Coordinates of N, CA and C in Angstrom, one line a residue:
X1 N -147.4 30.0 -44.4 CA -147.3 28.7 -43.8 C -146.8 27.7 -44.9
X2 N -145.8 26.9 -44.6 CA -145.3 25.9 -45.6 C -146.3 24.8 -45.9
X3 N -146.2 24.4 -47.1 CA -147.1 23.3 -47.5 C -146.6 22.0 -47.0
X4 N -147.4 20.9 -47.1 CA -147.0 19.6 -46.6 C -145.8 19.1 -47.4
X5 N -145.7 19.4 -48.7 CA -144.6 19.0 -49.6 C -143.3 19.7 -49.1
X6 N -143.4 20.9 -48.8 CA -142.3 21.7 -48.3 C -141.8 21.2 -47.0
X7 N -142.7 20.8 -46.1 CA -142.3 20.2 -44.8 C -141.6 18.9 -45.0
X8 N -142.2 18.0 -45.9 CA -141.6 16.7 -46.1 C -140.2 16.9 -46.7
X9 N -140.0 17.8 -47.7 CA -138.8 18.1 -48.3 C -137.7 18.6 -47.3
X10 N -138.2 19.4 -46.4 CA -137.3 19.9 -45.3 C -136.8 18.7 -44.4
X11 N -137.7 17.8 -44.1 CA -137.4 16.7 -43.3 C -136.3 15.8 -44.0
X12 N -136.5 15.6 -45.3 CA -135.5 14.9 -46.1 C -134.2 15.6 -46.1
X13 N -134.2 16.9 -46.3 CA -132.9 17.6 -46.3 C -132.2 17.6 -44.9
X14 N -133.0 17.6 -43.8 CA -132.4 17.4 -42.5 C -131.9 16.0 -42.3
X15 N -132.6 15.0 -42.8 CA -132.1 13.7 -42.8 C -130.8 13.6 -43.5
X16 N -130.7 14.2 -44.7 CA -129.4 14.2 -45.4 C -128.3 14.8 -44.6
X17 N -128.6 15.9 -44.0 CA -127.6 16.6 -43.2 C -127.1 15.7 -42.0
X18 N -128.0 15.1 -41.3 CA -127.7 14.2 -40.2 C -126.9 13.0 -40.7
X19 N -127.3 12.4 -41.8 CA -126.6 11.3 -42.3 C -125.1 11.7 -42.7
X20 N -125.0 12.8 -43.3 CA -123.6 13.3 -43.7 C -122.8 13.5 -42.4
X21 N -123.4 14.1 -41.4 CA -122.7 14.3 -40.1 C -122.2 12.9 -39.5
X22 N -123.1 12.0 -39.5 CA -122.8 10.6 -39.0 C -121.7 10.0 -39.9
X23 N -121.8 10.1 -41.2 CA -120.8 9.6 -42.1 C -119.5 10.2 -41.8
X24 N -119.4 11.5 -41.6 CA -118.2 12.2 -41.4 C -117.5 11.8 -40.1
X25 N -118.3 11.6 -39.0 CA -117.8 11.1 -37.7 C -117.3 9.7 -37.9
X26 N -118.0 8.9 -38.6 CA -117.5 7.5 -38.7 C -116.3 7.4 -39.5
X27 N -116.1 8.3 -40.5 CA -114.9 8.3 -41.3 C -113.7 8.7 -40.5
X28 N -113.9 9.7 -39.6 CA -112.8 10.1 -38.7 C -112.4 9.0 -37.7
X29 N -113.4 8.3 -37.2 CA -113.2 7.2 -36.2 C -112.5 6.1 -36.9
X30 N -113.1 5.7 -38.1 CA -112.5 4.6 -38.8 C -111.0 4.8 -39.2
X31 N -110.7 6.0 -39.7 CA -109.4 6.3 -40.1 C -108.4 6.3 -38.9
X32 N -108.9 6.8 -37.8 CA -108.1 6.8 -36.6 C -107.8 5.4 -36.0
X33 N -108.6 4.5 -36.3 CA -108.4 3.1 -35.9 C -107.1 2.6 -36.5
X34 N -106.7 3.0 -37.7 CA -105.5 2.6 -38.3 C -104.3 3.1 -37.5
X35 N -104.3 4.3 -37.1 CA -103.2 4.9 -36.3 C -103.2 4.2 -34.9
X36 N -104.3 4.0 -34.3 CA -104.3 3.3 -33.0 C -103.8 1.9 -33.1
X37 N -104.1 1.2 -34.1 CA -103.6 -0.1 -34.3 C -102.1 -0.1 -34.5
X38 N -101.6 0.8 -35.3 CA -100.1 0.9 -35.4 C -99.4 1.2 -34.1
X39 N -100.0 2.1 -33.4 CA -99.5 2.5 -32.0 C -99.5 1.3 -31.1
X40 N -100.5 0.6 -31.0 CA -100.6 -0.6 -30.1 C -99.6 -1.7 -30.6
X41 N -99.5 -1.9 -31.9 CA -98.4 -2.8 -32.4 C -97.1 -2.4 -31.9
X42 N -96.7 -1.2 -32.0 CA -95.4 -0.7 -31.6 C -95.2 -0.9 -30.1
X43 N -96.2 -0.6 -29.3 CA -96.1 -0.8 -27.8 C -96.0 -2.3 -27.5
X44 N -96.8 -3.1 -28.1 CA -96.7 -4.6 -27.8 C -95.4 -5.2 -28.2
X45 N -95.0 -4.8 -29.4 CA -93.7 -5.4 -29.9 C -92.5 -4.9 -29.1
X46 N -92.5 -3.7 -28.7 CA -91.5 -3.1 -27.9 C -91.4 -3.9 -26.6
X47 N -92.6 -4.1 -26.0 CA -92.6 -4.8 -24.7 C -92.2 -6.2 -24.9
X48 N -92.7 -6.9 -25.9 CA -92.4 -8.3 -26.1 C -90.9 -8.6 -26.4
X49 N -90.2 -7.8 -27.1 CA -88.8 -8.0 -27.4 C -87.9 -7.5 -26.4
X50 N -88.4 -6.8 -25.4 CA -87.5 -6.3 -24.3 C -87.0 -7.3 -23.4
X51 N -87.7 -8.5 -23.3 CA -87.3 -9.6 -22.4 C -87.9 -10.9 -22.9
X52 N -87.1 -11.9 -22.9 CA -87.6 -13.2 -23.4 C -88.9 -13.7 -22.6
X53 N -89.0 -13.3 -21.4 CA -90.2 -13.6 -20.6 C -91.5 -12.9 -21.1
X54 N -91.3 -11.9 -22.0 CA -92.4 -11.2 -22.5 C -92.9 -11.6 -23.9
X55 N -92.3 -12.7 -24.4 CA -92.7 -13.1 -25.7 C -94.2 -13.4 -25.8
X56 N -94.8 -13.9 -24.8 CA -96.2 -14.2 -24.8 C -97.1 -12.9 -25.1
X57 N -96.5 -11.8 -24.9 CA -97.3 -10.5 -25.3 C -97.6 -10.5 -26.8
X58 N -96.8 -11.2 -27.6 CA -97.1 -11.2 -29.0 C -98.5 -11.8 -29.3
X59 N -99.0 -12.6 -28.4 CA -100.4 -13.1 -28.6 C -101.4 -12.1 -28.4
X60 N -101.1 -10.9 -28.0 CA -102.0 -9.8 -27.9 C -102.3 -9.2 -29.3
X61 N -101.3 -9.2 -30.1 CA -101.4 -8.6 -31.5 C -102.6 -9.1 -32.3
X62 N -102.8 -10.5 -32.3 CA -103.9 -10.9 -33.1 C -105.3 -10.4 -32.5
X63 N -105.3 -10.3 -31.2 CA -106.6 -9.8 -30.6 C -106.8 -8.3 -30.9
X64 N -105.7 -7.6 -30.9 CA -105.8 -6.2 -31.3 C -106.2 -6.1 -32.8
X65 N -105.7 -6.9 -33.6 CA -106.1 -6.9 -35.0 C -107.6 -7.3 -35.2
X66 N -108.0 -8.3 -34.4 CA -109.4 -8.7 -34.5 C -110.4 -7.6 -34.0
X67 N -110.1 -7.1 -32.8 CA -111.0 -6.1 -32.2 C -111.0 -4.8 -33.0
X68 N -109.9 -4.2 -33.3 CA -109.8 -3.0 -34.0 C -110.2 -3.2 -35.5
X69 N -109.8 -4.3 -36.0 CA -110.2 -4.6 -37.4 C -111.7 -4.7 -37.6
X70 N -112.3 -5.4 -36.6 CA -113.8 -5.5 -36.7 C -114.4 -4.2 -36.6
X71 N -114.0 -3.4 -35.7 CA -114.5 -2.0 -35.5 C -114.3 -1.2 -36.8
X72 N -113.1 -1.3 -37.4 CA -112.8 -0.6 -38.6 C -113.8 -1.1 -39.7
X73 N -114.0 -2.4 -39.8 CA -114.9 -3.0 -40.8 C -116.4 -2.5 -40.6
X74 N -116.8 -2.5 -39.4 CA -118.2 -2.1 -39.1 C -118.4 -0.7 -39.5
X75 N -117.5 0.2 -39.1 CA -117.6 1.6 -39.4 C -117.5 1.8 -40.9
X76 N -116.6 1.1 -41.6 CA -116.5 1.3 -43.1 C -117.8 0.8 -43.7
X77 N -118.4 -0.2 -43.3 CA -119.7 -0.7 -43.8 C -120.8 0.3 -43.6
X78 N -120.9 0.9 -42.5 CA -121.9 1.9 -42.2 C -121.7 3.2 -43.0
X79 N -120.4 3.6 -43.2 CA -120.1 4.7 -44.1 C -120.7 4.4 -45.5
X80 N -120.4 3.2 -46.0 CA -120.8 2.8 -47.3 C -122.4 2.7 -47.4
X81 N -123.0 2.2 -46.3 CA -124.4 2.0 -46.3 C -125.1 3.4 -46.3
X82 N -124.6 4.4 -45.6 CA -125.1 5.7 -45.6 C -125.1 6.3 -47.0
X83 N -123.9 6.2 -47.6 CA -123.8 6.7 -49.0 C -124.8 6.0 -49.9
X84 N -124.9 4.7 -49.8 CA -125.9 4.0 -50.7 C -127.3 4.4 -50.4
X85 N -127.7 4.6 -49.1 CA -129.0 5.1 -48.8 C -129.3 6.4 -49.4
X86 N -128.3 7.3 -49.3 CA -128.5 8.7 -49.9 C -128.7 8.6 -51.4
X87 N -127.8 7.8 -52.0 CA -127.8 7.7 -53.5 C -129.1 7.0 -54.0
X88 N -129.5 6.0 -53.4 CA -130.5 5.1 -53.9 C -131.9 5.4 -53.3
X89 N -132.0 5.9 -52.1 CA -133.3 6.0 -51.5 C -133.7 7.5 -51.3
X90 N -132.8 8.2 -50.6 CA -133.1 9.6 -50.3 C -133.3 10.5 -51.5
X91 N -132.4 10.3 -52.5 CA -132.4 11.0 -53.7 C -133.8 10.7 -54.4
X92 N -134.2 9.5 -54.4 CA -135.5 9.1 -55.1 C -136.7 9.8 -54.4
X93 N -136.6 9.8 -53.0 CA -137.7 10.4 -52.3 C -137.8 11.9 -52.6
X94 N -136.6 12.6 -52.7 CA -136.6 14.0 -53.0 C -137.1 14.2 -54.4
X95 N -136.7 13.4 -55.3 CA -137.2 13.5 -56.7 C -138.7 13.4 -56.7
X96 N -139.3 12.5 -56.0 CA -140.8 12.4 -56.0 C -141.4 13.6 -55.4
X97 N -140.9 14.1 -54.3 CA -141.5 15.3 -53.6 C -141.4 16.6 -54.5
X98 N -140.2 16.7 -55.2 CA -140.0 17.9 -56.0 C -140.5 17.8 -57.4
X99 N -140.6 16.6 -57.9 CA -141.0 16.4 -59.3 C -139.8 16.7 -60.2
X100 N -138.6 16.8 -59.6 CA -137.4 17.2 -60.4 C -136.6 15.9 -60.6
X101 N -136.5 15.5 -61.9 CA -135.7 14.3 -62.2 C -134.2 14.6 -62.2
X102 N -133.8 15.8 -62.2 CA -132.4 16.2 -62.3 C -131.8 16.4 -60.9
X103 N -132.3 15.7 -59.9 CA -131.9 15.9 -58.5 C -130.4 15.5 -58.3
X104 N -129.8 14.7 -59.3 CA -128.4 14.4 -59.2 C -127.6 15.6 -59.3
X105 N -128.1 16.7 -59.9 CA -127.3 17.9 -60.0 C -127.2 18.5 -58.6
X106 N -128.1 18.3 -57.7 CA -128.0 18.8 -56.3 C -127.1 17.8 -55.5
X107 N -127.3 16.5 -55.6 CA -126.5 15.6 -54.9 C -125.5 14.9 -55.7
X108 N -124.9 15.7 -56.6 CA -123.9 15.2 -57.6 C -122.8 14.5 -57.0
X109 N -122.2 15.0 -55.9 CA -121.0 14.3 -55.3 C -121.3 12.9 -54.9
X110 N -122.5 12.7 -54.4 CA -122.9 11.4 -53.8 C -122.8 10.3 -54.9
X111 N -123.0 10.7 -56.2 CA -123.0 9.8 -57.3 C -121.7 9.9 -58.1
X112 N -121.2 11.1 -58.3 CA -120.0 11.3 -59.2 C -118.8 10.6 -58.6
X113 N -118.5 10.8 -57.3 CA -117.3 10.2 -56.8 C -117.1 8.7 -57.0
X114 N -118.2 8.0 -57.2 CA -118.2 6.6 -57.4 C -117.8 6.2 -58.8
X115 N -117.8 7.2 -59.7 CA -117.5 6.9 -61.1 C -116.1 7.3 -61.5
X116 N -115.3 7.7 -60.5 CA -113.9 8.1 -60.8 C -113.2 6.9 -61.5
X117 N -112.4 7.2 -62.5 CA -111.7 6.2 -63.2 C -110.7 5.4 -62.4
X118 N -110.2 6.0 -61.3 CA -109.2 5.3 -60.5 C -109.8 4.8 -59.2
X119 N -111.1 4.8 -59.1 CA -111.8 4.3 -57.8 C -111.5 2.9 -57.5
X120 N -111.6 2.0 -58.5 CA -111.4 0.6 -58.3 C -109.9 0.3 -57.9
X121 N -109.0 1.0 -58.5 CA -107.6 0.8 -58.1 C -107.4 1.3 -56.6
X122 N -108.0 2.4 -56.3 CA -107.8 2.9 -54.9 C -108.5 1.9 -53.9
X123 N -109.6 1.4 -54.3 CA -110.3 0.5 -53.4 C -109.6 -0.8 -53.2
X124 N -108.9 -1.3 -54.3 CA -108.1 -2.5 -54.2 C -106.9 -2.2 -53.3
X125 N -106.3 -1.0 -53.5 CA -105.1 -0.7 -52.6 C -105.6 -0.6 -51.2
X126 N -106.7 0.0 -50.9 CA -107.3 0.1 -49.5 C -107.5 -1.3 -49.0
X127 N -108.1 -2.2 -49.8 CA -108.3 -3.6 -49.4 C -107.0 -4.3 -49.0
X128 N -105.9 -4.1 -49.8 CA -104.6 -4.7 -49.5 C -104.1 -4.1 -48.2
X129 N -104.2 -2.8 -48.0 CA -103.7 -2.1 -46.7 C -104.5 -2.7 -45.5
X130 N -105.8 -2.8 -45.7 CA -106.7 -3.3 -44.6 C -106.2 -4.7 -44.2
X131 N -106.0 -5.5 -45.3 CA -105.6 -6.9 -45.0 C -104.2 -7.0 -44.3
X132 N -103.3 -6.1 -44.8 CA -102.0 -6.1 -44.1 C -102.1 -5.7 -42.7
X133 N -102.8 -4.6 -42.5 CA -102.9 -4.0 -41.1 C -103.6 -5.0 -40.2
X134 N -104.8 -5.5 -40.6 CA -105.6 -6.2 -39.6 C -105.5 -7.8 -39.7
X135 N -105.0 -8.3 -40.8 CA -105.0 -9.8 -40.9 C -103.5 -10.2 -40.9
X136 N -102.8 -9.8 -41.9 CA -101.4 -10.2 -42.0 C -100.6 -9.9 -40.8
X137 N -100.8 -8.7 -40.2 CA -100.0 -8.3 -39.0 C -100.3 -9.3 -37.8
X138 N -101.6 -9.6 -37.7 CA -101.9 -10.6 -36.6 C -101.3 -12.0 -36.9
X139 N -101.3 -12.4 -38.1 CA -100.7 -13.7 -38.5 C -99.1 -13.6 -38.2
X140 N -98.5 -12.5 -38.6 CA -97.1 -12.3 -38.3 C -96.8 -12.4 -36.8
X141 N -97.7 -11.8 -36.0 CA -97.5 -11.9 -34.6 C -97.6 -13.3 -34.1
X142 N -98.5 -14.1 -34.6 CA -98.6 -15.5 -34.3 C -97.3 -16.3 -34.7
X143 N -96.9 -16.0 -36.0 CA -95.7 -16.7 -36.5 C -94.5 -16.4 -35.6
X144 N -94.3 -15.1 -35.3 CA -93.2 -14.7 -34.4 C -93.3 -15.4 -33.1
X145 N -94.5 -15.5 -32.5 CA -94.6 -16.2 -31.3 C -94.2 -17.7 -31.4
X146 N -94.7 -18.3 -32.5 CA -94.4 -19.7 -32.7 C -92.9 -20.0 -32.9
X147 N -92.2 -19.0 -33.5 CA -90.7 -19.1 -33.7 C -90.0 -18.9 -32.4
X148 N -90.5 -18.0 -31.6 CA -89.8 -17.6 -30.3 C -90.2 -18.6 -29.2
X149 N -91.4 -19.2 -29.2 CA -91.8 -20.2 -28.2 C -92.3 -21.4 -29.0
X150 N -91.4 -22.2 -29.5 CA -91.8 -23.3 -30.4 C -92.7 -24.4 -29.7
X151 N -92.7 -24.6 -28.4 CA -93.5 -25.6 -27.8 C -94.3 -25.0 -26.6
X152 N -95.3 -24.1 -26.9 CA -96.1 -23.5 -25.8 C -97.0 -24.6 -25.2
X153 N -97.6 -24.3 -24.1 CA -98.5 -25.1 -23.4 C -99.7 -25.4 -24.4
X154 N -100.4 -26.5 -24.2 CA -101.5 -26.9 -25.0 C -102.6 -25.9 -25.1
X155 N -102.9 -25.3 -24.0 CA -104.0 -24.3 -24.0 C -103.6 -23.1 -24.8
X156 N -102.3 -22.7 -24.8 CA -101.8 -21.6 -25.6 C -101.8 -21.9 -27.1
X157 N -101.5 -23.2 -27.4 CA -101.6 -23.6 -28.8 C -103.1 -23.5 -29.3
X158 N -104.0 -23.9 -28.5 CA -105.4 -23.8 -28.8 C -105.8 -22.3 -29.1
X159 N -105.3 -21.5 -28.2 CA -105.6 -20.0 -28.3 C -105.0 -19.5 -29.6
X160 N -103.8 -19.9 -29.9 CA -103.2 -19.5 -31.2 C -104.0 -19.9 -32.4
X161 N -104.5 -21.2 -32.4 CA -105.3 -21.6 -33.5 C -106.6 -20.9 -33.6
X162 N -107.2 -20.6 -32.5 CA -108.5 -19.8 -32.5 C -108.2 -18.4 -33.0
X163 N -107.1 -17.8 -32.6 CA -106.7 -16.5 -33.2 C -106.5 -16.5 -34.7
X164 N -105.8 -17.6 -35.1 CA -105.6 -17.7 -36.6 C -106.9 -17.9 -37.4
X165 N -107.8 -18.7 -36.9 CA -109.1 -18.9 -37.5 C -109.9 -17.6 -37.6
X166 N -109.9 -16.9 -36.5 CA -110.6 -15.6 -36.4 C -110.0 -14.6 -37.3
X167 N -108.7 -14.5 -37.4 CA -108.0 -13.6 -38.4 C -108.4 -13.9 -39.8
X168 N -108.5 -15.2 -40.1 CA -108.9 -15.6 -41.5 C -110.3 -15.2 -41.8
X169 N -111.2 -15.4 -40.8 CA -112.6 -14.9 -40.9 C -112.7 -13.4 -41.1
X170 N -111.9 -12.7 -40.4 CA -111.8 -11.2 -40.5 C -111.4 -10.9 -41.9
X171 N -110.4 -11.6 -42.4 CA -109.8 -11.3 -43.8 C -110.9 -11.5 -44.8
X172 N -111.7 -12.6 -44.7 CA -112.8 -12.9 -45.6 C -113.8 -11.8 -45.6
X173 N -114.2 -11.4 -44.4 CA -115.2 -10.3 -44.2 C -114.7 -9.0 -44.8
X174 N -113.4 -8.7 -44.7 CA -112.9 -7.5 -45.2 C -113.0 -7.5 -46.8
X175 N -112.8 -8.7 -47.4 CA -113.0 -8.8 -48.8 C -114.4 -8.7 -49.2
X176 N -115.3 -9.3 -48.5 CA -116.7 -9.3 -48.8 C -117.3 -7.8 -48.8
X177 N -116.8 -7.0 -47.8 CA -117.3 -5.6 -47.7 C -116.5 -4.6 -48.4
X178 N -115.6 -5.0 -49.3 CA -114.7 -4.1 -49.9 C -115.3 -3.0 -50.8
X179 N -116.5 -3.2 -51.3 CA -117.3 -2.2 -52.1 C -116.4 -1.7 -53.3
X180 N -116.0 -2.7 -54.1 CA -115.2 -2.4 -55.3 C -116.0 -1.9 -56.5
X181 N -117.3 -1.9 -56.4 CA -118.2 -1.6 -57.6 C -118.1 -0.1 -57.9
X182 N -118.3 0.2 -59.2 CA -118.4 1.6 -59.6 C -119.9 2.0 -59.7
X183 N -120.1 3.2 -59.9 CA -121.5 3.7 -60.2 C -122.3 3.8 -58.9
X184 N -123.6 3.8 -59.1 CA -124.5 4.0 -58.0 C -124.4 2.9 -57.0

């Protein structure tokens, strides 16, 4: 019969497995949001430029950027939070249960990959790509609309300004959650 410590350790290891499963699913979902966003951009732009009467469709692009960008950001934050929990909390719990201070040798990847010499450069590049995809593209959609429809109705102008403000807020949030730090 397993001891209490062995049972607790087994629970921690199952927790680790479930967290890694969730992290993997979220990574796949998050990464697919980029492709979905690009596909929707193509469809909306194709429709919008097919006829002058369709120019108002360009106002859909900022909403696509906001909705999919926010989902991207939320999933990215959860991916980061899971990794942080594993590195800072779960590893410590397992250390206490096993009495082994070298637990990093077991969970080495969780810690080592954050110390890569090129990590910060990759994270900055990803931050730029995220800003281009979800913020800049939405703003370009608004600018294209303003160029093609220079005097829209007042309510449409209000909508455009709301979209612009929300895109800026999303851009700030993307920077805040960029996780550029090295190490643990």
